[in-house]
Amino acid sequence: MPGTIMVAVDGDPSHRGAVEWAAARAIRDRARLVLVFVIERSWGDALDEPSPALRAAGEAILADVLGHTTAISDVATRLCYGHVGAELVSESEDADLLVVGTGRGTDRDRPFRGSLAVRVAAAAACTVAVVPHDWTGGGLGVAVGVDGQPPSEVAVAFAAEEAFRLRERLDIVCAGYSANPLLTGLVPEVSVGDHRERIARSAAEFARELRSDLDIATTVVEAAPADGLVNAARGHRLLVVGTHERRGVQRLMLGSVAHDVLLNVRVPVVVARNRRDT
């Protein structure tokens, strides 16, 4: 799937997981890779351009990261100035996939871990991949979360194509509780569980329509949706989730499940959406 992969970079050598993930994907898909560094503009800064010293520092960071992507034939850099989240969202208009890094969900001493990834994934114009800073690869298979809503189809389509290219299994996961604990005895748990089974089977049928030769497994998990997906994705190469398309102010919000998944990242997570042209 040729196109443009854009990846946010910073000056921390230990934060190269996203760059390496994006670079490997660009090589595999023969895609264009764009490295983006944002010089942070403070809220009280009235300057329209960064100082020469800040610009030189940003260019040096980009040059250093660029030096690690020599295996890619089509690679470019962009230096931006502004608020990081807003600048990445703006740059995503030119991308087919935007990749950002984040701390792992187990990094409990970082109370705001993942917040940038959540903001970017909520408002970006394209699909967003969130990769742990220390990700070094590994895992087997692609997991995708489904709930029977339209965004699931976008996620399943992305995940099916990814599994096909990797020649690995696609695991379709529907997570949730059989019934709200507050409604115990009022809602038939078996019928609710059957409903989730039907959602998973329907998603599997849709995936087979897209790629008939896929190895597909379905799993129904009794757990809070985000926790269920995060745990089901352990040992996989990738977890894919969908998100409701929103307009206006609501674009600043990510669906609750995708939001919670991104705050507990353990493997690369893709928030799949149809490309939005503006």
PDB file of C-alpha atoms in Angstrom:
ATOM      1  CA  MET A   1       0.000   0.000   0.000  1.00  0.00           C
ATOM      2  CA  PRO A   2       2.253   2.827  -1.262  1.00  0.00           C
ATOM      3  CA  GLY A   3       1.685   6.288   0.152  1.00  0.00           C
ATOM      4  CA  THR A   4       3.177   8.674   2.658  1.00  0.00           C
ATOM      5  CA  ILE A   5       4.125   7.628   6.182  1.00  0.00           C
ATOM      6  CA  MET A   6       4.808  10.527   8.505  1.00  0.00           C
ATOM      7  CA  VAL A   7       6.558   9.996  11.837  1.00  0.00           C
ATOM      8  CA  ALA A   8       7.080  12.430  14.703  1.00  0.00           C
ATOM      9  CA  VAL A   9      10.632  12.490  16.065  1.00  0.00           C
ATOM     10  CA  ASP A  10      12.283  14.066  19.082  1.00  0.00           C
ATOM     11  CA  GLY A  11      15.823  14.416  20.345  1.00  0.00           C
ATOM     12  CA  ASP A  12      15.789  11.510  22.791  1.00  0.00           C
ATOM     13  CA  PRO A  13      17.823   8.539  21.454  1.00  0.00           C
ATOM     14  CA  SER A  14      15.723   6.177  23.584  1.00  0.00           C
ATOM     15  CA  HIS A  15      12.568   7.288  21.775  1.00  0.00           C
ATOM     16  CA  ARG A  16      13.331   5.671  18.437  1.00  0.00           C
ATOM     17  CA  GLY A  17      10.711   2.909  18.510  1.00  0.00           C
ATOM     18  CA  ALA A  18       8.246   4.887  16.386  1.00  0.00           C
ATOM     19  CA  VAL A  19      10.910   5.892  13.856  1.00  0.00           C
ATOM     20  CA  GLU A  20      12.164   2.331  13.459  1.00  0.00           C
ATOM     21  CA  TRP A  21       8.606   0.994  13.144  1.00  0.00           C
ATOM     22  CA  ALA A  22       7.736   3.607  10.526  1.00  0.00           C
ATOM     23  CA  ALA A  23      10.983   3.070   8.622  1.00  0.00           C
ATOM     24  CA  ALA A  24      10.478  -0.705   8.477  1.00  0.00           C
ATOM     25  CA  ARG A  25       6.961  -0.180   7.194  1.00  0.00           C
ATOM     26  CA  ALA A  26       8.116   2.334   4.567  1.00  0.00           C
ATOM     27  CA  ILE A  27      10.666  -0.192   3.283  1.00  0.00           C
ATOM     28  CA  ARG A  28       8.097  -2.998   3.224  1.00  0.00           C
ATOM     29  CA  ASP A  29       5.417  -0.958   1.463  1.00  0.00           C
ATOM     30  CA  ARG A  30       7.783   1.123  -0.688  1.00  0.00           C
ATOM     31  CA  ALA A  31       6.206   4.205   0.818  1.00  0.00           C
ATOM     32  CA  ARG A  32       7.538   7.709   1.230  1.00  0.00           C
ATOM     33  CA  LEU A  33       8.779   8.470   4.742  1.00  0.00           C
ATOM     34  CA  VAL A  34       8.583  11.981   6.198  1.00  0.00           C
ATOM     35  CA  LEU A  35      10.348  12.766   9.483  1.00  0.00           C
ATOM     36  CA  VAL A  36       8.661  15.595  11.403  1.00  0.00           C
ATOM     37  CA  PHE A  37      10.175  17.541  14.275  1.00  0.00           C
ATOM     38  CA  VAL A  38       8.156  20.237  16.029  1.00  0.00           C
ATOM     39  CA  ILE A  39       9.939  23.045  17.829  1.00  0.00           C
ATOM     40  CA  GLU A  40       7.667  23.632  20.792  1.00  0.00           C
ATOM     41  CA  ARG A  41       6.226  27.124  20.937  1.00  0.00           C
ATOM     42  CA  SER A  42       5.382  28.268  24.455  1.00  0.00           C
ATOM     43  CA  TRP A  43       1.904  29.661  25.015  1.00  0.00           C
ATOM     44  CA  GLY A  44       3.281  33.101  25.825  1.00  0.00           C
ATOM     45  CA  ASP A  45       5.706  33.273  22.895  1.00  0.00           C
ATOM     46  CA  ALA A  46       4.736  36.046  20.465  1.00  0.00           C
ATOM     47  CA  LEU A  47       7.368  35.143  17.867  1.00  0.00           C
ATOM     48  CA  ASP A  48       6.091  33.797  14.551  1.00  0.00           C
ATOM     49  CA  GLU A  49       9.363  31.988  13.857  1.00  0.00           C
ATOM     50  CA  PRO A  50      11.746  30.054  16.104  1.00  0.00           C
ATOM     51  CA  SER A  51      15.063  31.608  17.026  1.00  0.00           C
ATOM     52  CA  PRO A  52      18.060  30.672  14.834  1.00  0.00           C
ATOM     53  CA  ALA A  53      19.451  28.600  17.705  1.00  0.00           C
ATOM     54  CA  LEU A  54      16.220  26.580  18.060  1.00  0.00           C
ATOM     55  CA  ARG A  55      15.985  26.087  14.308  1.00  0.00           C
ATOM     56  CA  ALA A  56      19.586  24.859  14.167  1.00  0.00           C
ATOM     57  CA  ALA A  57      18.923  22.438  17.030  1.00  0.00           C
ATOM     58  CA  GLY A  58      15.821  21.096  15.300  1.00  0.00           C
ATOM     59  CA  GLU A  59      17.639  20.648  12.024  1.00  0.00           C
ATOM     60  CA  ALA A  60      20.434  18.795  13.829  1.00  0.00           C
ATOM     61  CA  ILE A  61      17.923  16.388  15.381  1.00  0.00           C
ATOM     62  CA  LEU A  62      16.333  15.713  12.005  1.00  0.00           C
ATOM     63  CA  ALA A  63      19.741  15.169  10.412  1.00  0.00           C
ATOM     64  CA  ASP A  64      20.670  12.682  13.123  1.00  0.00           C
ATOM     65  CA  VAL A  65      17.469  10.674  12.680  1.00  0.00           C
ATOM     66  CA  LEU A  66      17.782  10.899   8.902  1.00  0.00           C
ATOM     67  CA  GLY A  67      21.185   9.273   9.180  1.00  0.00           C
ATOM     68  CA  HIS A  68      19.485   6.136  10.517  1.00  0.00           C
ATOM     69  CA  THR A  69      17.104   5.825   7.542  1.00  0.00           C
ATOM     70  CA  THR A  70      19.598   5.381   4.716  1.00  0.00           C
ATOM     71  CA  ALA A  71      17.901   2.158   3.574  1.00  0.00           C
ATOM     72  CA  ILE A  72      14.847   4.139   2.459  1.00  0.00           C
ATOM     73  CA  SER A  73      14.966   5.577  -1.046  1.00  0.00           C
ATOM     74  CA  ASP A  74      12.275   8.236  -0.570  1.00  0.00           C
ATOM     75  CA  VAL A  75      12.661  10.093   2.712  1.00  0.00           C
ATOM     76  CA  ALA A  76      12.170  13.752   3.602  1.00  0.00           C
ATOM     77  CA  THR A  77      12.187  15.974   6.692  1.00  0.00           C
ATOM     78  CA  ARG A  78       9.911  18.712   7.968  1.00  0.00           C
ATOM     79  CA  LEU A  79      10.671  21.239  10.681  1.00  0.00           C
ATOM     80  CA  CYS A  80       7.604  22.808  12.294  1.00  0.00           C
ATOM     81  CA  TYR A  81       7.093  25.474  14.917  1.00  0.00           C
ATOM     82  CA  GLY A  82       4.098  25.601  17.224  1.00  0.00           C
ATOM     83  CA  HIS A  83       2.228  23.406  19.667  1.00  0.00           C
ATOM     84  CA  VAL A  84       3.223  19.797  19.063  1.00  0.00           C
ATOM     85  CA  GLY A  85      -0.208  18.198  18.946  1.00  0.00           C
ATOM     86  CA  ALA A  86      -1.724  20.872  16.722  1.00  0.00           C
ATOM     87  CA  GLU A  87       1.248  20.848  14.353  1.00  0.00           C
ATOM     88  CA  LEU A  88       1.171  17.062  13.954  1.00  0.00           C
ATOM     89  CA  VAL A  89      -2.565  17.145  13.275  1.00  0.00           C
ATOM     90  CA  SER A  90      -1.997  19.820  10.634  1.00  0.00           C
ATOM     91  CA  GLU A  91       0.824  17.838   9.007  1.00  0.00           C
ATOM     92  CA  SER A  92      -1.373  14.718   8.922  1.00  0.00           C
ATOM     93  CA  GLU A  93      -3.333  16.291   6.070  1.00  0.00           C
ATOM     94  CA  ASP A  94      -0.411  15.255   3.832  1.00  0.00           C
ATOM     95  CA  ALA A  95      -0.069  11.712   5.183  1.00  0.00           C
ATOM     96  CA  ASP A  96      -1.700   8.329   4.727  1.00  0.00           C
ATOM     97  CA  LEU A  97      -0.359   7.152   8.081  1.00  0.00           C
ATOM     98  CA  LEU A  98       0.932   9.248  10.981  1.00  0.00           C
ATOM     99  CA  VAL A  99       3.186   7.512  13.519  1.00  0.00           C
ATOM    100  CA  VAL A 100       3.834   8.859  17.012  1.00  0.00           C
ATOM    101  CA  GLY A 101       5.705   7.422  19.964  1.00  0.00           C
ATOM    102  CA  THR A 102       4.536   7.044  23.539  1.00  0.00           C
ATOM    103  CA  GLY A 103       5.621   5.592  26.885  1.00  0.00           C
ATOM    104  CA  ARG A 104       4.381   2.117  27.725  1.00  0.00           C
ATOM    105  CA  GLY A 105       1.282   1.752  29.840  1.00  0.00           C
ATOM    106  CA  THR A 106       3.404   0.256  32.609  1.00  0.00           C
ATOM    107  CA  ASP A 107       5.397   3.482  32.932  1.00  0.00           C
ATOM    108  CA  ARG A 108       3.333   4.597  35.931  1.00  0.00           C
ATOM    109  CA  ASP A 109       5.693   7.379  36.985  1.00  0.00           C
ATOM    110  CA  ARG A 110       4.600   9.391  33.931  1.00  0.00           C
ATOM    111  CA  PRO A 111       1.082  10.593  34.740  1.00  0.00           C
ATOM    112  CA  PHE A 112       0.564  12.220  31.360  1.00  0.00           C
ATOM    113  CA  ARG A 113       1.905   9.327  29.300  1.00  0.00           C
ATOM    114  CA  GLY A 114       0.032   8.857  26.055  1.00  0.00           C
ATOM    115  CA  SER A 115      -1.811  12.196  26.256  1.00  0.00           C
ATOM    116  CA  LEU A 116      -0.156  13.541  23.096  1.00  0.00           C
ATOM    117  CA  ALA A 117      -0.935  10.331  21.226  1.00  0.00           C
ATOM    118  CA  VAL A 118      -4.574  10.535  22.315  1.00  0.00           C
ATOM    119  CA  ARG A 119      -4.921  14.144  21.155  1.00  0.00           C
ATOM    120  CA  VAL A 120      -3.288  13.453  17.816  1.00  0.00           C
ATOM    121  CA  ALA A 121      -5.264  10.261  17.178  1.00  0.00           C
ATOM    122  CA  ALA A 122      -8.503  12.095  17.938  1.00  0.00           C
ATOM    123  CA  ALA A 123      -8.030  14.908  15.446  1.00  0.00           C
ATOM    124  CA  ALA A 124      -5.670  13.611  12.726  1.00  0.00           C
ATOM    125  CA  ALA A 125      -6.865  13.494   9.141  1.00  0.00           C
ATOM    126  CA  CYS A 126      -5.493   9.992   8.616  1.00  0.00           C
ATOM    127  CA  THR A 127      -4.917   6.702  10.375  1.00  0.00           C
ATOM    128  CA  VAL A 128      -2.577   7.020  13.369  1.00  0.00           C
ATOM    129  CA  ALA A 129      -0.118   4.439  14.704  1.00  0.00           C
ATOM    130  CA  VAL A 130       1.076   4.767  18.295  1.00  0.00           C
ATOM    131  CA  VAL A 131       4.308   2.909  19.056  1.00  0.00           C
ATOM    132  CA  PRO A 132       5.980   2.439  22.469  1.00  0.00           C
ATOM    133  CA  HIS A 133       9.247   4.389  22.620  1.00  0.00           C
ATOM    134  CA  ASP A 134      11.219   1.240  23.417  1.00  0.00           C
ATOM    135  CA  TRP A 135       9.495  -1.032  20.921  1.00  0.00           C
ATOM    136  CA  THR A 136      12.008  -3.350  19.255  1.00  0.00           C
ATOM    137  CA  GLY A 137       9.647  -5.541  17.260  1.00  0.00           C
ATOM    138  CA  GLY A 138       8.535  -9.066  17.911  1.00  0.00           C
ATOM    139  CA  GLY A 139       5.187 -10.671  18.406  1.00  0.00           C
ATOM    140  CA  LEU A 140       3.066 -12.656  16.006  1.00  0.00           C
ATOM    141  CA  GLY A 141      -0.258 -11.899  14.383  1.00  0.00           C
ATOM    142  CA  VAL A 142      -2.564  -8.890  14.218  1.00  0.00           C
ATOM    143  CA  ALA A 143      -5.364  -8.277  16.733  1.00  0.00           C
ATOM    144  CA  VAL A 144      -8.360  -6.071  15.964  1.00  0.00           C
ATOM    145  CA  GLY A 145     -11.111  -4.917  18.285  1.00  0.00           C
ATOM    146  CA  VAL A 146     -14.722  -4.973  17.070  1.00  0.00           C
ATOM    147  CA  ASP A 147     -18.016  -3.875  18.605  1.00  0.00           C
ATOM    148  CA  GLY A 148     -20.489  -4.110  15.728  1.00  0.00           C
ATOM    149  CA  GLN A 149     -20.346  -0.376  14.968  1.00  0.00           C
ATOM    150  CA  PRO A 150     -19.289   1.087  11.561  1.00  0.00           C
ATOM    151  CA  PRO A 151     -15.766   2.096  12.734  1.00  0.00           C
ATOM    152  CA  SER A 152     -15.065  -1.598  13.255  1.00  0.00           C
ATOM    153  CA  GLU A 153     -15.238  -2.203   9.504  1.00  0.00           C
ATOM    154  CA  VAL A 154     -12.461   0.325   8.886  1.00  0.00           C
ATOM    155  CA  ALA A 155     -10.368  -1.307  11.602  1.00  0.00           C
ATOM    156  CA  VAL A 156     -11.003  -4.831  10.296  1.00  0.00           C
ATOM    157  CA  ALA A 157     -10.108  -3.783   6.746  1.00  0.00           C
ATOM    158  CA  PHE A 158      -6.800  -2.305   7.929  1.00  0.00           C
ATOM    159  CA  ALA A 159      -6.027  -5.301  10.129  1.00  0.00           C
ATOM    160  CA  ALA A 160      -6.906  -7.816   7.407  1.00  0.00           C
ATOM    161  CA  GLU A 161      -4.578  -6.133   4.938  1.00  0.00           C
ATOM    162  CA  GLU A 162      -1.826  -6.019   7.533  1.00  0.00           C
ATOM    163  CA  ALA A 163      -2.237  -9.709   8.397  1.00  0.00           C
ATOM    164  CA  PHE A 164      -2.215 -10.568   4.696  1.00  0.00           C
ATOM    165  CA  ARG A 165       1.034  -8.710   4.111  1.00  0.00           C
ATOM    166  CA  LEU A 166       2.636 -10.301   7.153  1.00  0.00           C
ATOM    167  CA  ARG A 167       1.271 -13.759   6.259  1.00  0.00           C
ATOM    168  CA  GLU A 168       0.140 -14.074   9.863  1.00  0.00           C
ATOM    169  CA  ARG A 169      -3.111 -14.734  11.696  1.00  0.00           C
ATOM    170  CA  LEU A 170      -5.825 -12.146  12.182  1.00  0.00           C
ATOM    171  CA  ASP A 171      -7.353 -12.299  15.672  1.00  0.00           C
ATOM    172  CA  ILE A 172     -10.754 -10.630  15.920  1.00  0.00           C
ATOM    173  CA  VAL A 173     -11.595  -9.653  19.488  1.00  0.00           C
ATOM    174  CA  CYS A 174     -14.938  -8.527  20.879  1.00  0.00           C
ATOM    175  CA  ALA A 175     -14.546  -7.496  24.511  1.00  0.00           C
ATOM    176  CA  GLY A 176     -17.160  -6.473  27.027  1.00  0.00           C
ATOM    177  CA  TYR A 177     -19.288  -7.676  29.887  1.00  0.00           C
ATOM    178  CA  SER A 178     -22.187 -10.053  29.277  1.00  0.00           C
ATOM    179  CA  ALA A 179     -24.346  -7.643  31.220  1.00  0.00           C
ATOM    180  CA  ASN A 180     -23.992  -4.497  33.259  1.00  0.00           C
ATOM    181  CA  PRO A 181     -23.387  -5.643  36.860  1.00  0.00           C
ATOM    182  CA  LEU A 182     -26.122  -3.222  37.912  1.00  0.00           C
ATOM    183  CA  LEU A 183     -28.572  -5.118  35.714  1.00  0.00           C
ATOM    184  CA  THR A 184     -27.741  -8.591  36.976  1.00  0.00           C
ATOM    185  CA  GLY A 185     -30.856 -10.727  36.797  1.00  0.00           C
ATOM    186  CA  LEU A 186     -32.644  -8.273  34.512  1.00  0.00           C
ATOM    187  CA  VAL A 187     -30.666  -8.865  31.290  1.00  0.00           C
ATOM    188  CA  PRO A 188     -30.219 -12.417  29.968  1.00  0.00           C
ATOM    189  CA  GLU A 189     -26.458 -12.909  29.986  1.00  0.00           C
ATOM    190  CA  VAL A 190     -26.495 -15.717  27.409  1.00  0.00           C
ATOM    191  CA  SER A 191     -28.242 -13.569  24.811  1.00  0.00           C
ATOM    192  CA  VAL A 192     -25.789 -10.706  25.349  1.00  0.00           C
ATOM    193  CA  GLY A 193     -22.854 -13.108  25.018  1.00  0.00           C
ATOM    194  CA  ASP A 194     -24.353 -14.564  21.855  1.00  0.00           C
ATOM    195  CA  HIS A 195     -24.635 -11.058  20.464  1.00  0.00           C
ATOM    196  CA  ARG A 196     -20.889 -10.525  20.885  1.00  0.00           C
ATOM    197  CA  GLU A 197     -20.225 -13.895  19.268  1.00  0.00           C
ATOM    198  CA  ARG A 198     -22.290 -12.777  16.273  1.00  0.00           C
ATOM    199  CA  ILE A 199     -20.366  -9.504  16.082  1.00  0.00           C
ATOM    200  CA  ALA A 200     -17.047 -11.380  16.001  1.00  0.00           C
ATOM    201  CA  ARG A 201     -18.270 -13.874  13.387  1.00  0.00           C
ATOM    202  CA  SER A 202     -19.658 -11.092  11.211  1.00  0.00           C
ATOM    203  CA  ALA A 203     -16.319  -9.279  11.354  1.00  0.00           C
ATOM    204  CA  ALA A 204     -14.544 -12.509  10.374  1.00  0.00           C
ATOM    205  CA  GLU A 205     -16.845 -12.920   7.364  1.00  0.00           C
ATOM    206  CA  PHE A 206     -16.127  -9.342   6.327  1.00  0.00           C
ATOM    207  CA  ALA A 207     -12.368  -9.952   6.617  1.00  0.00           C
ATOM    208  CA  ARG A 208     -12.638 -13.096   4.469  1.00  0.00           C
ATOM    209  CA  GLU A 209     -14.491 -11.115   1.813  1.00  0.00           C
ATOM    210  CA  LEU A 210     -11.494  -8.804   1.671  1.00  0.00           C
ATOM    211  CA  ARG A 211      -8.799 -11.506   1.889  1.00  0.00           C
ATOM    212  CA  SER A 212     -10.204 -14.996   1.350  1.00  0.00           C
ATOM    213  CA  ASP A 213      -7.022 -16.844   2.295  1.00  0.00           C
ATOM    214  CA  LEU A 214      -6.527 -15.293   5.746  1.00  0.00           C
ATOM    215  CA  ASP A 215      -6.072 -17.396   8.848  1.00  0.00           C
ATOM    216  CA  ILE A 216      -8.707 -15.881  11.157  1.00  0.00           C
ATOM    217  CA  ALA A 217      -9.605 -16.559  14.776  1.00  0.00           C
ATOM    218  CA  THR A 218     -12.387 -14.944  16.817  1.00  0.00           C
ATOM    219  CA  THR A 219     -12.363 -14.346  20.558  1.00  0.00           C
ATOM    220  CA  VAL A 220     -15.001 -13.010  22.936  1.00  0.00           C
ATOM    221  CA  VAL A 221     -13.471 -11.572  26.100  1.00  0.00           C
ATOM    222  CA  GLU A 222     -15.373 -10.999  29.321  1.00  0.00           C
ATOM    223  CA  ALA A 223     -13.753  -7.773  30.495  1.00  0.00           C
ATOM    224  CA  ALA A 224     -13.949  -4.020  30.224  1.00  0.00           C
ATOM    225  CA  PRO A 225     -13.476  -3.372  26.478  1.00  0.00           C
ATOM    226  CA  ALA A 226     -10.167  -1.492  26.661  1.00  0.00           C
ATOM    227  CA  ASP A 227      -8.644  -3.868  29.205  1.00  0.00           C
ATOM    228  CA  GLY A 228      -9.851  -6.846  27.209  1.00  0.00           C
ATOM    229  CA  LEU A 229      -8.292  -5.572  23.981  1.00  0.00           C
ATOM    230  CA  VAL A 230      -4.984  -4.613  25.601  1.00  0.00           C
ATOM    231  CA  ASN A 231      -4.646  -8.019  27.240  1.00  0.00           C
ATOM    232  CA  ALA A 232      -5.778  -9.911  24.124  1.00  0.00           C
ATOM    233  CA  ALA A 233      -3.120  -8.088  22.088  1.00  0.00           C
ATOM    234  CA  ARG A 234      -0.233  -9.304  24.238  1.00  0.00           C
ATOM    235  CA  GLY A 235       2.245 -11.195  22.090  1.00  0.00           C
ATOM    236  CA  HIS A 236       0.935  -9.689  18.844  1.00  0.00           C
ATOM    237  CA  ARG A 237       2.733  -7.447  16.401  1.00  0.00           C
ATOM    238  CA  LEU A 238      -0.097  -4.968  16.326  1.00  0.00           C
ATOM    239  CA  LEU A 239      -3.485  -4.011  17.768  1.00  0.00           C
ATOM    240  CA  VAL A 240      -5.976  -2.181  15.541  1.00  0.00           C
ATOM    241  CA  VAL A 241      -8.987  -0.244  16.809  1.00  0.00           C
ATOM    242  CA  GLY A 242     -11.522   2.006  15.122  1.00  0.00           C
ATOM    243  CA  THR A 243     -12.812   5.414  16.120  1.00  0.00           C
ATOM    244  CA  HIS A 244     -16.030   7.277  15.421  1.00  0.00           C
ATOM    245  CA  GLU A 245     -15.622  10.091  12.936  1.00  0.00           C
ATOM    246  CA  ARG A 246     -16.541  13.369  14.549  1.00  0.00           C
ATOM    247  CA  ARG A 247     -16.840  16.942  13.384  1.00  0.00           C
ATOM    248  CA  GLY A 248     -16.340  20.317  15.016  1.00  0.00           C
ATOM    249  CA  VAL A 249     -15.398  20.408  18.686  1.00  0.00           C
ATOM    250  CA  GLN A 250     -16.100  16.666  19.004  1.00  0.00           C
ATOM    251  CA  ARG A 251     -13.062  15.989  16.804  1.00  0.00           C
ATOM    252  CA  LEU A 252     -10.959  16.725  19.872  1.00  0.00           C
ATOM    253  CA  MET A 253     -12.384  13.627  21.556  1.00  0.00           C
ATOM    254  CA  LEU A 254     -11.438  10.022  20.925  1.00  0.00           C
ATOM    255  CA  GLY A 255     -13.832   7.157  21.570  1.00  0.00           C
ATOM    256  CA  SER A 256     -13.582   5.951  25.161  1.00  0.00           C
ATOM    257  CA  VAL A 257     -12.252   2.496  24.252  1.00  0.00           C
ATOM    258  CA  ALA A 258      -9.568   3.798  21.867  1.00  0.00           C
ATOM    259  CA  HIS A 259      -8.685   6.488  24.413  1.00  0.00           C
ATOM    260  CA  ASP A 260      -8.153   3.974  27.207  1.00  0.00           C
ATOM    261  CA  VAL A 261      -6.242   1.591  24.928  1.00  0.00           C
ATOM    262  CA  LEU A 262      -3.793   4.367  24.004  1.00  0.00           C
ATOM    263  CA  LEU A 263      -3.175   5.130  27.666  1.00  0.00           C
ATOM    264  CA  ASN A 264      -2.158   1.499  28.202  1.00  0.00           C
ATOM    265  CA  VAL A 265      -0.059   0.794  25.113  1.00  0.00           C
ATOM    266  CA  ARG A 266       2.051  -2.368  25.250  1.00  0.00           C
ATOM    267  CA  VAL A 267       2.330  -3.123  21.524  1.00  0.00           C
ATOM    268  CA  PRO A 268       1.953  -0.779  18.541  1.00  0.00           C
ATOM    269  CA  VAL A 269      -1.671   0.377  18.272  1.00  0.00           C
ATOM    270  CA  VAL A 270      -3.279   1.625  15.083  1.00  0.00           C
ATOM    271  CA  VAL A 271      -6.337   3.884  15.284  1.00  0.00           C
ATOM    272  CA  ALA A 272      -7.791   3.281  11.832  1.00  0.00           C
ATOM    273  CA  ARG A 273      -9.959   5.796  10.039  1.00  0.00           C
ATOM    274  CA  ASN A 274     -10.973   6.620   6.509  1.00  0.00           C
ATOM    275  CA  ARG A 275      -8.765   9.320   5.037  1.00  0.00           C
ATOM    276  CA  ARG A 276     -10.415  12.680   5.666  1.00  0.00           C
ATOM    277  CA  ASP A 277      -9.881  15.239   2.912  1.00  0.00           C
ATOM    278  CA  THR A 278     -10.411  18.851   3.855  1.00  0.00           C
TER     279      THR A 278
END
